[in-house]
Tab-separated table of C-alpha atoms in Angstrom:
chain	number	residue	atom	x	y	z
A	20	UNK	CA	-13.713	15.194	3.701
A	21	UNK	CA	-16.467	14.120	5.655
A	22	UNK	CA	-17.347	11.347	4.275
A	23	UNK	CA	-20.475	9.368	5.837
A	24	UNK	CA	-20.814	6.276	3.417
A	25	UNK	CA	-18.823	4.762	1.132
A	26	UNK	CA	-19.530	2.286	-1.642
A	27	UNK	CA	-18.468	-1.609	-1.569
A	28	UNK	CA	-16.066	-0.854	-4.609
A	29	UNK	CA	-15.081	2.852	-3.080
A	30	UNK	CA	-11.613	3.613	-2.472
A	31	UNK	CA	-10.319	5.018	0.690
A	32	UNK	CA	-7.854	6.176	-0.208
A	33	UNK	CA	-8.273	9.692	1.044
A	34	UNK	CA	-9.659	8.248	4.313
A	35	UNK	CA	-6.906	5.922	4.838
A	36	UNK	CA	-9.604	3.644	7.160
A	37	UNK	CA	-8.786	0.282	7.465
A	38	UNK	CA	-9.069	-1.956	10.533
A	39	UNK	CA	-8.006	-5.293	10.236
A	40	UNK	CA	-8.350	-8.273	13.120
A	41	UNK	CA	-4.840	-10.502	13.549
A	42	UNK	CA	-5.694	-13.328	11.456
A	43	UNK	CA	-9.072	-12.178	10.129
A	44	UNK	CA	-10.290	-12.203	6.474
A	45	UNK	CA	-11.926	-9.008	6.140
A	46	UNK	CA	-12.322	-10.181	2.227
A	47	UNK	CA	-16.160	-9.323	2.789
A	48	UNK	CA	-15.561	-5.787	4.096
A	49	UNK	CA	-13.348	-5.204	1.053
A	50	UNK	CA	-10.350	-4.744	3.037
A	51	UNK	CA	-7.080	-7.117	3.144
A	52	UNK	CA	-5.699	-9.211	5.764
A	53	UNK	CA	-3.101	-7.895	7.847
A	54	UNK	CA	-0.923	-9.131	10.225
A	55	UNK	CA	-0.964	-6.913	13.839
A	56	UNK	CA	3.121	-6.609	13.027
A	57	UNK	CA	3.239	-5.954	9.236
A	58	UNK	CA	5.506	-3.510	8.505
A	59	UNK	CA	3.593	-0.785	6.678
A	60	UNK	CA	7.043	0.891	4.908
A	61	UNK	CA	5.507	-1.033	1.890
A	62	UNK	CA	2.639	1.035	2.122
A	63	UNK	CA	4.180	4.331	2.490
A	64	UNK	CA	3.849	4.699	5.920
A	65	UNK	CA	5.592	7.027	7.800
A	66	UNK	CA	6.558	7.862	11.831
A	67	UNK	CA	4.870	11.385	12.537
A	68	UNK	CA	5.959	13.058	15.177
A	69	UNK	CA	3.576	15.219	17.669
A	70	UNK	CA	3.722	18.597	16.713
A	71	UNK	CA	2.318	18.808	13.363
A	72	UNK	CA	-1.421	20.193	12.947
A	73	UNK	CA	-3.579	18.577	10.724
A	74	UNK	CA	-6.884	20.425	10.778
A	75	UNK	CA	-6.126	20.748	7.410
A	76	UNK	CA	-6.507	16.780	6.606
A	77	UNK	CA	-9.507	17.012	9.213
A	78	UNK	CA	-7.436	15.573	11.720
A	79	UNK	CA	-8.318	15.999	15.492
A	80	UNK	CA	-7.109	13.823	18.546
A	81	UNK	CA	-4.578	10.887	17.947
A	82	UNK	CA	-1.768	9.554	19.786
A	83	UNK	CA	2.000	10.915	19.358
A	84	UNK	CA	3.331	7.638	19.226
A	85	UNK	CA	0.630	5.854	15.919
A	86	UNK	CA	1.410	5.034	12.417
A	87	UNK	CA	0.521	7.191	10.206
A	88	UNK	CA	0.142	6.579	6.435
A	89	UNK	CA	1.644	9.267	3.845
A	90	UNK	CA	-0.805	9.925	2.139
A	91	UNK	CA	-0.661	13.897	2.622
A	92	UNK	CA	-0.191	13.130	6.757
A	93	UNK	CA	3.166	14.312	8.335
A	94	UNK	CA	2.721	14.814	12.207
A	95	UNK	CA	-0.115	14.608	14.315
A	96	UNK	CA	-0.777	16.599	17.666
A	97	UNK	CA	-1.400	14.626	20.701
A	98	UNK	CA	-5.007	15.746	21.328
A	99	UNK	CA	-6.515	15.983	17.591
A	100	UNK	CA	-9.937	14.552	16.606
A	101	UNK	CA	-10.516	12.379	13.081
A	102	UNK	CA	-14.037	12.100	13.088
A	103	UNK	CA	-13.995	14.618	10.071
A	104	UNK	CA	-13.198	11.822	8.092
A	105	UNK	CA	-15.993	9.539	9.009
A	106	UNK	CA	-13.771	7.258	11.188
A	107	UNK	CA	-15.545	6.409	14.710
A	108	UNK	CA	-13.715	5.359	17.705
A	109	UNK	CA	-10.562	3.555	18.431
A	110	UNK	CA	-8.869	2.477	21.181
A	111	UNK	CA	-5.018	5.066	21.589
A	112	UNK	CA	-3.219	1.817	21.942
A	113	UNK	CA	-3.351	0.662	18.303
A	114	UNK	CA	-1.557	1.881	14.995
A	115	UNK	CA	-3.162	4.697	13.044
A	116	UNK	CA	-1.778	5.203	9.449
A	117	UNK	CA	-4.065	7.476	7.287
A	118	UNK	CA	-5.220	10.684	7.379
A	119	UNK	CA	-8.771	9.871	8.056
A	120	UNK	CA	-7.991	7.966	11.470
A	121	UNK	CA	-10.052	9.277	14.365
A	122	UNK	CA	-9.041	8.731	18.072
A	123	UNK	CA	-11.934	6.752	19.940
A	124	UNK	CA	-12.452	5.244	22.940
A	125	UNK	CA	-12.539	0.975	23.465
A	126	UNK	CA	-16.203	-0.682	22.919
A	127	UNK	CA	-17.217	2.074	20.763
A	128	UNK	CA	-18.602	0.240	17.341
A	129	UNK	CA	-17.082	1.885	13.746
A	130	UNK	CA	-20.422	0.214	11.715
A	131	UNK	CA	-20.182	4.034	10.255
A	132	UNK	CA	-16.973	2.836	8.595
A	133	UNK	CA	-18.256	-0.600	8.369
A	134	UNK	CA	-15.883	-2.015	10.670
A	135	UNK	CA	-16.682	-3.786	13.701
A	136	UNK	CA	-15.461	-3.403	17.319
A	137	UNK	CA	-11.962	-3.113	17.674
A	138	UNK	CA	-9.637	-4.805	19.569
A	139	UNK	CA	-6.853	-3.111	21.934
A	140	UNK	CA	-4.517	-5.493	19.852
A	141	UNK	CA	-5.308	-4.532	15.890
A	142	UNK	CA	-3.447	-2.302	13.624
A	143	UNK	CA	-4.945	0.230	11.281
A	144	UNK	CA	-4.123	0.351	7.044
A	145	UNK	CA	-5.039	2.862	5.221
A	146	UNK	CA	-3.613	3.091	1.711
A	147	UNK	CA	-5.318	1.391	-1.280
A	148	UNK	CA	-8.015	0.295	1.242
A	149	UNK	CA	-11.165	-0.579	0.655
A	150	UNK	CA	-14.081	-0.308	3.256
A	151	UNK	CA	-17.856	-1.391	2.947
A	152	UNK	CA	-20.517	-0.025	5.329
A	153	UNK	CA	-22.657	-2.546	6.919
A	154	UNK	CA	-26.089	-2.426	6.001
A	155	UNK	CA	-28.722	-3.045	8.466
């Protein structure tokens, strides 16, 4: 996938990026507001256990114990990478669901994605998401 930038009106669908802040309106970013302990059944997200490779999806480093969102994701290894997918960095503590999540390190700034910093405390949606990269 690969993907770099994305329009205001793109779907993400096959990035399954989406970072929301606990009581944030990410209206502007195109992106819905979630709560940081929505259940994302709703969504079709699924528990993946860590044994599954995903180079397949482009998927790299990402915790054994994250959300991931069905959208063609079953299991993800414990030391895989998603910056195929154009996602930045994350912190390991927050939930991942999507196939185009990429494990990152804390401070590190997603503008690629045209999120903002993330918090140790946020939870990741990824289906039917919309995502708009900040222009400078």
């Amino acid at each position: 996938m690969g993907v770099k930038r994305v329009k205001p009106s793109t779907n993400l669908e096959t990035m399954g990026v989406k970072r929301v802040k606990p009581a944030k309106n990410l209206e502007t970013m195109g992106v819905k507001r979630v709560k940081p302990s929505k259940n994302f059944e709703t969504i079709g997200v699924k528990l993946v256990k860590p044994s599954k490779n995903f180079e397949s999806m482009g998927v790299k480093r990402v915790k054994p114990s994250m959300n991931f969102e069905s959208v063609g994701v079953n299991c993800v290894k414990p030391s895989m990478n998603f910056e195929s997918v154009g996602v930045k960095l994350v912190k390991l503590s927050k939930n991942f669901e999507s196939v185009g999540v990429q494990r990152v390190k804390p401070s590190k700034n997603l503008e690629i994605m045209g999120v903002k910093l993330v918090k140790p405390s946020m939870n990741f949606e990824s289906v039917r998401v919309k995502l708009v990269k900040h222009s400078n």
